[in-house]
Tab-separated table of C-alpha atoms in Angstrom:
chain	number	residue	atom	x	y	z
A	140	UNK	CA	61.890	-32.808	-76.132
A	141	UNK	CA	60.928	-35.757	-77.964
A	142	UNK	CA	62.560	-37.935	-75.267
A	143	UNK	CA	60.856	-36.708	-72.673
A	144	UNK	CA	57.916	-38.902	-71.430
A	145	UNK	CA	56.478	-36.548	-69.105
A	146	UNK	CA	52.198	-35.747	-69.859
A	147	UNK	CA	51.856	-32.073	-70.854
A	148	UNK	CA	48.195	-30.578	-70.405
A	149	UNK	CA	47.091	-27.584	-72.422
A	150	UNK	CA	44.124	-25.072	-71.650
A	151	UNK	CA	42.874	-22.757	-74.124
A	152	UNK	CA	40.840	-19.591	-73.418
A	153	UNK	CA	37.065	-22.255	-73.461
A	154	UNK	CA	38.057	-23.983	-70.441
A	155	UNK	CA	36.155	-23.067	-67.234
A	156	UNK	CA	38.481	-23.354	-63.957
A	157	UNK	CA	37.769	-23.180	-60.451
A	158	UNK	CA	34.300	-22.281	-58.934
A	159	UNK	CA	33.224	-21.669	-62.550
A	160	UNK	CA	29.634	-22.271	-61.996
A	161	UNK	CA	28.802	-20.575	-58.873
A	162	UNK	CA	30.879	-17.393	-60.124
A	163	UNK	CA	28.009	-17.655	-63.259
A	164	UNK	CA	24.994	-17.830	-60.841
A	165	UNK	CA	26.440	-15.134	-58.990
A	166	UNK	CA	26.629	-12.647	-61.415
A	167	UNK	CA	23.408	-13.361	-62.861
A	168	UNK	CA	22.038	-13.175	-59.264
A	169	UNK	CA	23.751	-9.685	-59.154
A	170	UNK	CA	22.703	-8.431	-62.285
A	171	UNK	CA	18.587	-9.208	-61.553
A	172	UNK	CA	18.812	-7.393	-58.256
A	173	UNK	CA	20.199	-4.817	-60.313
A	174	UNK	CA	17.433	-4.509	-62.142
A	175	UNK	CA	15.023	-5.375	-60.153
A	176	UNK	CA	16.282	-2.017	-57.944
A	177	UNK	CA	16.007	-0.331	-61.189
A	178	UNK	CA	12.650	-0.836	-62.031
A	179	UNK	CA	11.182	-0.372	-58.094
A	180	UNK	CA	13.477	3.133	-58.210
A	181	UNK	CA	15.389	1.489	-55.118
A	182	UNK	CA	19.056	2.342	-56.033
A	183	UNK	CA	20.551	4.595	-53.951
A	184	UNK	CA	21.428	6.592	-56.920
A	185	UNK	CA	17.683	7.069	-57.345
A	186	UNK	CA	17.030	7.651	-54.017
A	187	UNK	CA	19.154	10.227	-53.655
A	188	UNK	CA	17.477	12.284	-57.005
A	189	UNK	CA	14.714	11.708	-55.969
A	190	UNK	CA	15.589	13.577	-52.277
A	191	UNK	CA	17.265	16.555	-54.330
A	192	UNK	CA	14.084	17.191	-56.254
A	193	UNK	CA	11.566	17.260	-53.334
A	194	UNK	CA	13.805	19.443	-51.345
A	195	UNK	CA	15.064	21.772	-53.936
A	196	UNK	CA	11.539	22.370	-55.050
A	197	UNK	CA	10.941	26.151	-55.459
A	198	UNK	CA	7.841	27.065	-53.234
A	199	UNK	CA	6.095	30.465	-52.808
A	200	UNK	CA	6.097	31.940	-49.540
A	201	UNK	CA	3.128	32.880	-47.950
A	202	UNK	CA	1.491	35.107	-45.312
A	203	UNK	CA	-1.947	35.977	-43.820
A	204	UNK	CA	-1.744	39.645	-44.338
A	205	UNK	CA	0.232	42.365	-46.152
A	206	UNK	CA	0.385	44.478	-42.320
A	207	UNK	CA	4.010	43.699	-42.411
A	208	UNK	CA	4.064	41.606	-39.173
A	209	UNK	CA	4.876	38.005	-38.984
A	210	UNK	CA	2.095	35.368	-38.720
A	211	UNK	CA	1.586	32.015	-37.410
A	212	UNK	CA	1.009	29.619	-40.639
A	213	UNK	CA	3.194	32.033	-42.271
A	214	UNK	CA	5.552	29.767	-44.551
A	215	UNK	CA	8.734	32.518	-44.137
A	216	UNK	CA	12.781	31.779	-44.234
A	217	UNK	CA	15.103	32.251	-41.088
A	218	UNK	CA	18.024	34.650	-42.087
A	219	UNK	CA	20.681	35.121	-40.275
A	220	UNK	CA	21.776	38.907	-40.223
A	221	UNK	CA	25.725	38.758	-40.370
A	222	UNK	CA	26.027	36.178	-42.894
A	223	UNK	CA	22.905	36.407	-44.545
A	224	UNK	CA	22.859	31.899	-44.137
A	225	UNK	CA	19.666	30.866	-44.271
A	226	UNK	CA	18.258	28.223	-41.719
A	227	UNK	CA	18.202	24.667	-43.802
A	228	UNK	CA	17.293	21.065	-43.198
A	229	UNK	CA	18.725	17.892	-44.696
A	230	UNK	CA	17.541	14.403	-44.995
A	231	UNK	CA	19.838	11.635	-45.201
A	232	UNK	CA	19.851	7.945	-44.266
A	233	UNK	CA	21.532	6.100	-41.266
A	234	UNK	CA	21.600	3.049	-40.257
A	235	UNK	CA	17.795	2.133	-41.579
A	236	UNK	CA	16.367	5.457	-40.018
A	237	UNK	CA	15.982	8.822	-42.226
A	238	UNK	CA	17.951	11.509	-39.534
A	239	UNK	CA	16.825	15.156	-40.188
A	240	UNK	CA	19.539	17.791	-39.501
A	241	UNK	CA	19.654	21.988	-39.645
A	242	UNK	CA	22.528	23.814	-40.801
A	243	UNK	CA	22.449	27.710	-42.166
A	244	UNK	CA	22.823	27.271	-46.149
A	245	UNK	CA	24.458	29.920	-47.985
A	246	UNK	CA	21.670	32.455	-49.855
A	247	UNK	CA	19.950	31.238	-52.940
A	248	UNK	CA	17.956	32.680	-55.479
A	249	UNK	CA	14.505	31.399	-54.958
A	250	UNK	CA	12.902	29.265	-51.370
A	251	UNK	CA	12.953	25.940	-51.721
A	252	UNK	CA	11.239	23.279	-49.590
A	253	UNK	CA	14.995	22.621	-47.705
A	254	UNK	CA	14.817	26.286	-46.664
A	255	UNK	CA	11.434	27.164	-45.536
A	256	UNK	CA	9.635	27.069	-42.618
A	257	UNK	CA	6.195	27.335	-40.835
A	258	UNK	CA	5.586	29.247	-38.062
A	259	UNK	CA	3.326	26.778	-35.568
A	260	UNK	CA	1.705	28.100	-32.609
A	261	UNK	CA	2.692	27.137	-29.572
A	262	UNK	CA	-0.033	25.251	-26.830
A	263	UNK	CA	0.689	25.856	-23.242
A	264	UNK	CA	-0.637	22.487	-21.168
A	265	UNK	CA	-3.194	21.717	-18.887
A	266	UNK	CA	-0.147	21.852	-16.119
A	267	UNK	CA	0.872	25.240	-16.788
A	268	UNK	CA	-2.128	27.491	-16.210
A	269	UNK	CA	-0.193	30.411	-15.223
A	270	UNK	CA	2.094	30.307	-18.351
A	271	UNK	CA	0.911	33.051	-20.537
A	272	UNK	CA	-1.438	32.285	-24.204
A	273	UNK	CA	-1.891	33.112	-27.410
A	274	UNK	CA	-4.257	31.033	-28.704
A	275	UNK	CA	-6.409	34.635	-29.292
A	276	UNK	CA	-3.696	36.162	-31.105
A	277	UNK	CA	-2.506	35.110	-35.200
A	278	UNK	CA	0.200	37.513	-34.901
A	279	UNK	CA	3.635	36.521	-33.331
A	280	UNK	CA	4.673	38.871	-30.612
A	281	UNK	CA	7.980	39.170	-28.520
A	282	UNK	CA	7.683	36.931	-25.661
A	283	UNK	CA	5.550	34.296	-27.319
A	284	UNK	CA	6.732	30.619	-27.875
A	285	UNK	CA	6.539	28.611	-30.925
A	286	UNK	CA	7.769	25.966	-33.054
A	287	UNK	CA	9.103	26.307	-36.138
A	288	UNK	CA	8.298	23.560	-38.674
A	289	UNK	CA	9.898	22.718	-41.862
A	290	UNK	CA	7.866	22.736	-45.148
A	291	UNK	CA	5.627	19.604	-44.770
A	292	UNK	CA	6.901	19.057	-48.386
A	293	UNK	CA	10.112	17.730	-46.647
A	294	UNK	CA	8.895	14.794	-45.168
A	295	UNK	CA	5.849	14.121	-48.239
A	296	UNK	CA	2.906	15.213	-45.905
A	297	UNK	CA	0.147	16.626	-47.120
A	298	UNK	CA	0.927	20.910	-46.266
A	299	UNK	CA	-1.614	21.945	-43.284
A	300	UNK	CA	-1.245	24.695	-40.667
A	301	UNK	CA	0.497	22.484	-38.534
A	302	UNK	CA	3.176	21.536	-40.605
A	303	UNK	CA	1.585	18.041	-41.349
A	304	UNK	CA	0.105	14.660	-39.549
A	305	UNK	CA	3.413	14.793	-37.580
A	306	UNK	CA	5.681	18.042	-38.078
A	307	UNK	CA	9.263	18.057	-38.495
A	308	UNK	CA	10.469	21.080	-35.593
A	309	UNK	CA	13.321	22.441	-35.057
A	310	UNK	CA	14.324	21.125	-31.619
A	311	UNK	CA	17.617	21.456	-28.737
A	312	UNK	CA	18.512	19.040	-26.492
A	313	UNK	CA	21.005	19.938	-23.205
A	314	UNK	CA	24.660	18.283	-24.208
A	315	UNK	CA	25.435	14.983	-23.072
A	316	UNK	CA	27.412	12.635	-24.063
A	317	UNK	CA	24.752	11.341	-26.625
A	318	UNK	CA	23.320	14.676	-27.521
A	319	UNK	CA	26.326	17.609	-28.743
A	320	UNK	CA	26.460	19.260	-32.025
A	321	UNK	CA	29.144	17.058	-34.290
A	322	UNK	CA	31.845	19.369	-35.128
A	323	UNK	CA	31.254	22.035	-32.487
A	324	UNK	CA	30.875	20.101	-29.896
A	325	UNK	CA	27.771	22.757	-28.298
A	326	UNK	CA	24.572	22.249	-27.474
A	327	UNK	CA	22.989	20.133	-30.588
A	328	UNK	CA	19.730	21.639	-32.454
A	329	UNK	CA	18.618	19.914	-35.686
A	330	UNK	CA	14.979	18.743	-36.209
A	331	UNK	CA	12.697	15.892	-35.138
A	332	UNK	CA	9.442	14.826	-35.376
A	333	UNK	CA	6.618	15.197	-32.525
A	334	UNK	CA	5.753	18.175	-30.578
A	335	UNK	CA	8.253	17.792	-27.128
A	336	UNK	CA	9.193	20.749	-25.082
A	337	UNK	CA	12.461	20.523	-26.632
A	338	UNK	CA	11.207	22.190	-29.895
A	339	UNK	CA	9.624	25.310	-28.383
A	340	UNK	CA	11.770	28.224	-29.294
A	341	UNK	CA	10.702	31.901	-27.594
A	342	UNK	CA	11.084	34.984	-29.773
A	343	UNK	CA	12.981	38.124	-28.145
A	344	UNK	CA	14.412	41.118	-28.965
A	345	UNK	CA	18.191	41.435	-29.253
A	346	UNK	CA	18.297	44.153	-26.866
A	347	UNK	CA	18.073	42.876	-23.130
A	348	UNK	CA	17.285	46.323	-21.374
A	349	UNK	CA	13.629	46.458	-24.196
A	350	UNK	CA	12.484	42.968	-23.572
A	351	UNK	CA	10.422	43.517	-21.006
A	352	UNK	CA	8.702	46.173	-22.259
A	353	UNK	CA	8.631	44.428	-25.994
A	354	UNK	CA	6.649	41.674	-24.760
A	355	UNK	CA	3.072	41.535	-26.272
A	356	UNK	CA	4.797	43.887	-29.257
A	357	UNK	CA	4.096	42.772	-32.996
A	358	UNK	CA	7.169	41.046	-34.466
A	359	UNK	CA	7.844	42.707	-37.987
A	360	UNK	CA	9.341	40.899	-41.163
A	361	UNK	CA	13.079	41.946	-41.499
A	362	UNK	CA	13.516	42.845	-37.392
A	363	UNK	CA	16.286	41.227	-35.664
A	364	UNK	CA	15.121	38.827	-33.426
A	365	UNK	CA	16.661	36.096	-30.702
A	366	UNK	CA	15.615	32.465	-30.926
A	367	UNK	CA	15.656	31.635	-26.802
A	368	UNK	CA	15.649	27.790	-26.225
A	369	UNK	CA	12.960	27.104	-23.639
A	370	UNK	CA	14.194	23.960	-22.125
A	371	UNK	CA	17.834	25.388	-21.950
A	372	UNK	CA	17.635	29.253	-21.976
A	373	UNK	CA	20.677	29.153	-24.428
A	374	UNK	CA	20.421	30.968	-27.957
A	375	UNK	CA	20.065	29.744	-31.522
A	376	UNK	CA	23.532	30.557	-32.508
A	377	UNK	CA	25.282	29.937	-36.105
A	378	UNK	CA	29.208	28.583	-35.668
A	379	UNK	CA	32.350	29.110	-37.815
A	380	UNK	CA	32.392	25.120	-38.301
A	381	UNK	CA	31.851	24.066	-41.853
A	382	UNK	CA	28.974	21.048	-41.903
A	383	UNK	CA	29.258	19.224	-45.572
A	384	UNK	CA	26.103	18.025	-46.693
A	385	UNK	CA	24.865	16.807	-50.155
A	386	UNK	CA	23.626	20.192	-50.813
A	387	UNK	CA	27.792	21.584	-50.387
A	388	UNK	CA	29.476	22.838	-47.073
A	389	UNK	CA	26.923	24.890	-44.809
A	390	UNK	CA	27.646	26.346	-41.165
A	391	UNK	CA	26.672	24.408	-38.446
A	392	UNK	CA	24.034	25.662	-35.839
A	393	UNK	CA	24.201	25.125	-32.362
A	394	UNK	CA	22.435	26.579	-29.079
A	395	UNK	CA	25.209	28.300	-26.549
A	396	UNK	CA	24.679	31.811	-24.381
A	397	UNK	CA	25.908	33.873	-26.712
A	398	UNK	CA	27.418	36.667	-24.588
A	399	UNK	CA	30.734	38.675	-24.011
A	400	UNK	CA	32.160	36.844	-21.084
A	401	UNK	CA	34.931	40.048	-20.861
A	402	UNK	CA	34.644	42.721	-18.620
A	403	UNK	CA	34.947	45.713	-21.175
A	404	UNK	CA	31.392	46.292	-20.621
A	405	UNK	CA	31.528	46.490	-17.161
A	406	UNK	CA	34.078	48.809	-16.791
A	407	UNK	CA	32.442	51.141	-19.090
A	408	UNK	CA	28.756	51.163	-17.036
A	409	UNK	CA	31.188	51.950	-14.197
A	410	UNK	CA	32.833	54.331	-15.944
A	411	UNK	CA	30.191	56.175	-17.057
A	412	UNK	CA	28.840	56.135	-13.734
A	413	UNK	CA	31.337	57.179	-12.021
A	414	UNK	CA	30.782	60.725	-11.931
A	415	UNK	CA	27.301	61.021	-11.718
A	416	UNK	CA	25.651	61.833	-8.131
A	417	UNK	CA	22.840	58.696	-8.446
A	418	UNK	CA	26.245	56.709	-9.185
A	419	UNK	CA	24.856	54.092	-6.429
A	420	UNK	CA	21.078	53.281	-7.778
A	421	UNK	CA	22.391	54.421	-11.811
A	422	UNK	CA	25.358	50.965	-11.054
A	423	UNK	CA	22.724	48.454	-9.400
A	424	UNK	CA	20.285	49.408	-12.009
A	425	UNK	CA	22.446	48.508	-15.235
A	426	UNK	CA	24.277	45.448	-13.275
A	427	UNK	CA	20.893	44.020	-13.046
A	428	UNK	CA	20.768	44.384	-17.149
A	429	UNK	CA	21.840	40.805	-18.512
A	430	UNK	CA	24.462	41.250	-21.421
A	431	UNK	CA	22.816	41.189	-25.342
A	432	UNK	CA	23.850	38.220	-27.648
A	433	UNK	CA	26.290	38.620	-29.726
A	434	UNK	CA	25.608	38.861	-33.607
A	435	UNK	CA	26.233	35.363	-33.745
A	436	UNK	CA	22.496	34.942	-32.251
A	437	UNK	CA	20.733	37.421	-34.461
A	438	UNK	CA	18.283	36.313	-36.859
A	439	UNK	CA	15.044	37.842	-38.734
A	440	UNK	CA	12.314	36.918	-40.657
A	441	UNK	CA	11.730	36.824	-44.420
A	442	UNK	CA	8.041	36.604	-45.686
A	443	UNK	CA	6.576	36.689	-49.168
A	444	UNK	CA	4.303	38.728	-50.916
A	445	UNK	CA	1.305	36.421	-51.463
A	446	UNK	CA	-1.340	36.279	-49.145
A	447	UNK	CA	-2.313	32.611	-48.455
A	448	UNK	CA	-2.449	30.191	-45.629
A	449	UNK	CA	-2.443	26.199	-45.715
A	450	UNK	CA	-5.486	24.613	-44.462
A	451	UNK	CA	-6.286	23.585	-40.933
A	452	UNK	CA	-7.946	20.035	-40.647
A	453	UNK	CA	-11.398	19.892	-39.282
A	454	UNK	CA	-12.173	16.340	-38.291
A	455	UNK	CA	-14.857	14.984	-35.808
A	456	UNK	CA	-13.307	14.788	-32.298
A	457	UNK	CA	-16.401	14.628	-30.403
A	458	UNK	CA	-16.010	10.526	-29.455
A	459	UNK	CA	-12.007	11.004	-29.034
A	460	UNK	CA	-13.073	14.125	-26.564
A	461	UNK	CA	-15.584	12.236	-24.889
A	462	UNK	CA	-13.056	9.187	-24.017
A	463	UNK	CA	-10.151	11.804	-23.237
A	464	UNK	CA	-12.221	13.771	-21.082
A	465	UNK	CA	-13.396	10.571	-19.096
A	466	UNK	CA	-9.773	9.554	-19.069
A	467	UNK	CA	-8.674	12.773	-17.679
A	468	UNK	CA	-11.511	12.366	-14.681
A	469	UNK	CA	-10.205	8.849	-13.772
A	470	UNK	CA	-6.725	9.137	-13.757
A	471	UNK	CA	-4.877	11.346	-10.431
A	472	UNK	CA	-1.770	13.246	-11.502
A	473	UNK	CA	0.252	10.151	-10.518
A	474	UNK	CA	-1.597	8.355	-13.028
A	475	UNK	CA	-1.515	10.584	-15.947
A	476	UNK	CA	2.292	11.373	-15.446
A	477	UNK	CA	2.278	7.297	-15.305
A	478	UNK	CA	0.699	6.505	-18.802
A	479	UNK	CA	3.056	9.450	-20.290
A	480	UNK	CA	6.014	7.655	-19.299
A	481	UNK	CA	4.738	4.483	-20.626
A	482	UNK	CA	3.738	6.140	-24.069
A	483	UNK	CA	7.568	6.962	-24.337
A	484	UNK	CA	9.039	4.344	-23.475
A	485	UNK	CA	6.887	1.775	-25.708
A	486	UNK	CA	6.883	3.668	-29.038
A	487	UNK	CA	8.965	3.176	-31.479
A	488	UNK	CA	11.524	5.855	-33.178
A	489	UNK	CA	9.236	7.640	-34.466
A	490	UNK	CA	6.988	7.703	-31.405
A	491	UNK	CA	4.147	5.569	-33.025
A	492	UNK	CA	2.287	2.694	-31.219
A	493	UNK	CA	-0.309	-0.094	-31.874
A	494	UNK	CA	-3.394	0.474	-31.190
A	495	UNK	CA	-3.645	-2.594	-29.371
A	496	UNK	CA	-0.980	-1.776	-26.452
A	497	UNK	CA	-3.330	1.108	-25.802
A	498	UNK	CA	-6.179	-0.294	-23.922
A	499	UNK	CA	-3.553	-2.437	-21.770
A	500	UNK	CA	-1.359	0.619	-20.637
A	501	UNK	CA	-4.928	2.308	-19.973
A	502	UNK	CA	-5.404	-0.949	-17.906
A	503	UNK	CA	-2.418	-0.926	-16.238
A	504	UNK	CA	-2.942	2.797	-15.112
A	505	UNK	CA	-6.161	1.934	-13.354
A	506	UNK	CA	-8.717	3.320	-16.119
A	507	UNK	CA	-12.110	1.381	-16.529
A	508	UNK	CA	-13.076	3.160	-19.901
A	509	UNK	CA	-14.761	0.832	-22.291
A	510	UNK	CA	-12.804	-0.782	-24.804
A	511	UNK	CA	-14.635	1.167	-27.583
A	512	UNK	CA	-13.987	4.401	-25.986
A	513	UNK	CA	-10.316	3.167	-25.881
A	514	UNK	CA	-10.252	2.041	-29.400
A	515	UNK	CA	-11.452	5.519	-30.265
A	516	UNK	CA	-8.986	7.874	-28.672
A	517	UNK	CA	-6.712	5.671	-30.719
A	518	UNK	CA	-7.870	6.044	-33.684
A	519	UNK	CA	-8.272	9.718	-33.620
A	520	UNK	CA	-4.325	9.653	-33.772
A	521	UNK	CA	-3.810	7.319	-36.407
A	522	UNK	CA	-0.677	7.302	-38.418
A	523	UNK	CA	-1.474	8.366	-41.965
A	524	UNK	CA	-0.058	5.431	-44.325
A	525	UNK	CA	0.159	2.600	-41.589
A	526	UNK	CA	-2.783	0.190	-40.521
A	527	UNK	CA	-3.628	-0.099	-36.939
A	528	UNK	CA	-0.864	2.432	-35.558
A	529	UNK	CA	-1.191	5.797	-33.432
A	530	UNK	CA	1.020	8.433	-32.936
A	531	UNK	CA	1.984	8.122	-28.936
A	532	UNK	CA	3.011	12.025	-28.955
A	533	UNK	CA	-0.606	13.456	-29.732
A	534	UNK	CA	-2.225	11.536	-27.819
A	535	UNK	CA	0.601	13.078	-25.221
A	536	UNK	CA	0.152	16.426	-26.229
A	537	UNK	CA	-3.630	16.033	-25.768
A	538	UNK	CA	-3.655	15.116	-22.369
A	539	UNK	CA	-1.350	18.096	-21.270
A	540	UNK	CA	-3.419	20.229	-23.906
A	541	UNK	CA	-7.575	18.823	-21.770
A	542	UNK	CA	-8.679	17.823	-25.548
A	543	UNK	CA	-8.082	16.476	-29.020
């Protein structure tokens, strides 16, 4: 109105409103991290590549002899029998810490670093002399106990017989309210690193009434076995829950006695019993029988046709021996179970220490050894890739074990 004596103001599309400046910095700020990630290979995008190629690497499975039987440093897969899953780990990333889980992955073509596995022997301690060992035998028998390591290619260690400077096993834990299987809700198993009790896994023979007299037998490639928990005494078992993973939906594995809780079967030993004259002895005798696992518990091995083993590392141990055996001949029983607690309860995540905390829990334990003896045991578990840090759970297993 050309009356109208009120100031009009007019913007056009150049003029810069508001926080116009900081919005700028901003998005140049955002856009150099952004390449910055780029060029390091930081983005999650190329994290996550980078995970599917190292675990979907084909490798070739291995075995110390063409006899048919199943070795330790065998590199073999875990098939279950019904379903014909195979036993699979996956790597993801939580809260700042890489968390390792198992699941039974449908078949594939070709093994792949996810699903394969190394057969480690297990080491009965210095506290267990009666427990029965097979440190003279390379050939896994019923009975035995041993861990079972995923491909050291997994968790970028360099491949030895023992699945690597610190091996990734496939461990249990009793259920708690911290510890169950996620979906489930059973007994959790999925894989950690270190060498606990909680990752020793005893192979049997489906049928209860033949263990006994299967112990000490050769296991065979293809035989159904049982995977018995040894902290627990509950069995490897696959579930009907899905588990999604990056890899697609897998079955979840959990540890649960994996029996017939009916009484079908006992009415038919009765049954059958019934009219025979040694009807009193023939009843106690197959009531003492524990009940089989179910097929849900029934696994087998599945070995290759080359004939290869990784190798074992030979270092010198004669200075770490030396200071563990003097360690061994200070400390009582009190004192030893002493510094194991403290070597727990001071490491980190991933069980690792620094070497200077050693010599004062040694202190504080009442051992006199010298400070270069100390300095030595440490460094004879040093943490491949990390200055001036020991692994706390082989120095552990060493002092149950008498030597390095």
């Amino acid at each position: 109105m050309a009356g109208d004596s009120r100031e009009t103001r007019k913007f056009n599309t150049r003029t810069l409103i508001h926080n116009w400046a900081e919005d700028r910095d901003m998005q140049r700020t955002l856009m150099k991290e952004l390449v910055s990630r780029k060029i390091t290979g930081t983005l999650k995008l190329d994290s996550f590549q980078q995970k599917m190629a190292s675990l979907l690497e084909e490798v070739s499975m291995t075995t110390a002899s063409k006899d048919g039987n199943v070795h330790y440093g065998d590199v073999v897969q875990v098939v279950h029998i019904d379903t014909g899953n195979v036993l699979a780990t996956d790597v993801c990333l939580q809260g700042g810490a890489h968390v390792f889980s198992a699941t039974a992955a449908p078949d594939v073509r070709a093994p792949v670093v996810r699903n394969t596995f190394l057969l480690v022997k297990y080491h009965a301690p210095r506290t267990a002399p009666l427990e029965a060992s097979n440190d003279n035998s390379n050939t896994v028998c019923y009975g035995q106990k041993l861990r079972l390591a995923a491909h050291p290619s997994a968790t970028n260690q360099e491949p030895t017989a023992y699945g690597g400077a610190c091996p990734l096993c496939l461990f249990s834990k009793p259920q708690s309210l911290d510890h169950y299987a996620k979906y489930s809700r059973q007994q959790l198993v999925g894989l950690c690193k270190g060498d606990t009790y909680d990752s020793v896994w005893q192979v049997l023979t489906p049928d209860p009434a033949l263990r006994s007299l299967s112990e000490g037998v050769e296991v065979m490639a293809g035989a159904p076995v049982v995977f018995l928990h040894c902290g627990t005494q509950k069995a490897l078992v696959i579930e009907a829950q899905k588990y999604p993973t990056d890899f697609g939906i897998e079955l979840e594995l959990s540890a649960r006695p994996a029996i017939n809780r009916g009484t079908k079967n006992g009415l038919e030993q009765a049954s059958m019993c019934s009219g025979s004259p040694y009807f009193f002895v023939q009843g106690i005798l197959k009531s003492f029988i524990p009940k089989g696992e179910l097929s849900d518990a029934h696994w087998t091995f599945v070995t290759g046709d080359s004939v290869g083993t990784f190798a074992t590392p030979t270092v010198d141990t004669s200075e770490a021996d030396a200071a563990l055996q003097g360690l061994l001949s200070e400390l009582s029983p009190g004192g030893i179970a002493a510094l194991t607690t403290k070597l727990v309860t001071l490491g980190n995540a991933d069980f690792q220490l620094p070497y200077d905390e050693l010599p004062l829990l040694l202190r504080q334990v009442g051992c006199s050894l010298a400070d270069q003896a100390m300095y030595a045991l440490a460094g004879h578990f040093k943490v491949v890739g990390k200055r001036n840090v020991m692994d706390a759970h082989g120095l552990i297993a060493a002092i149950r074990l008498g030597k390095c």
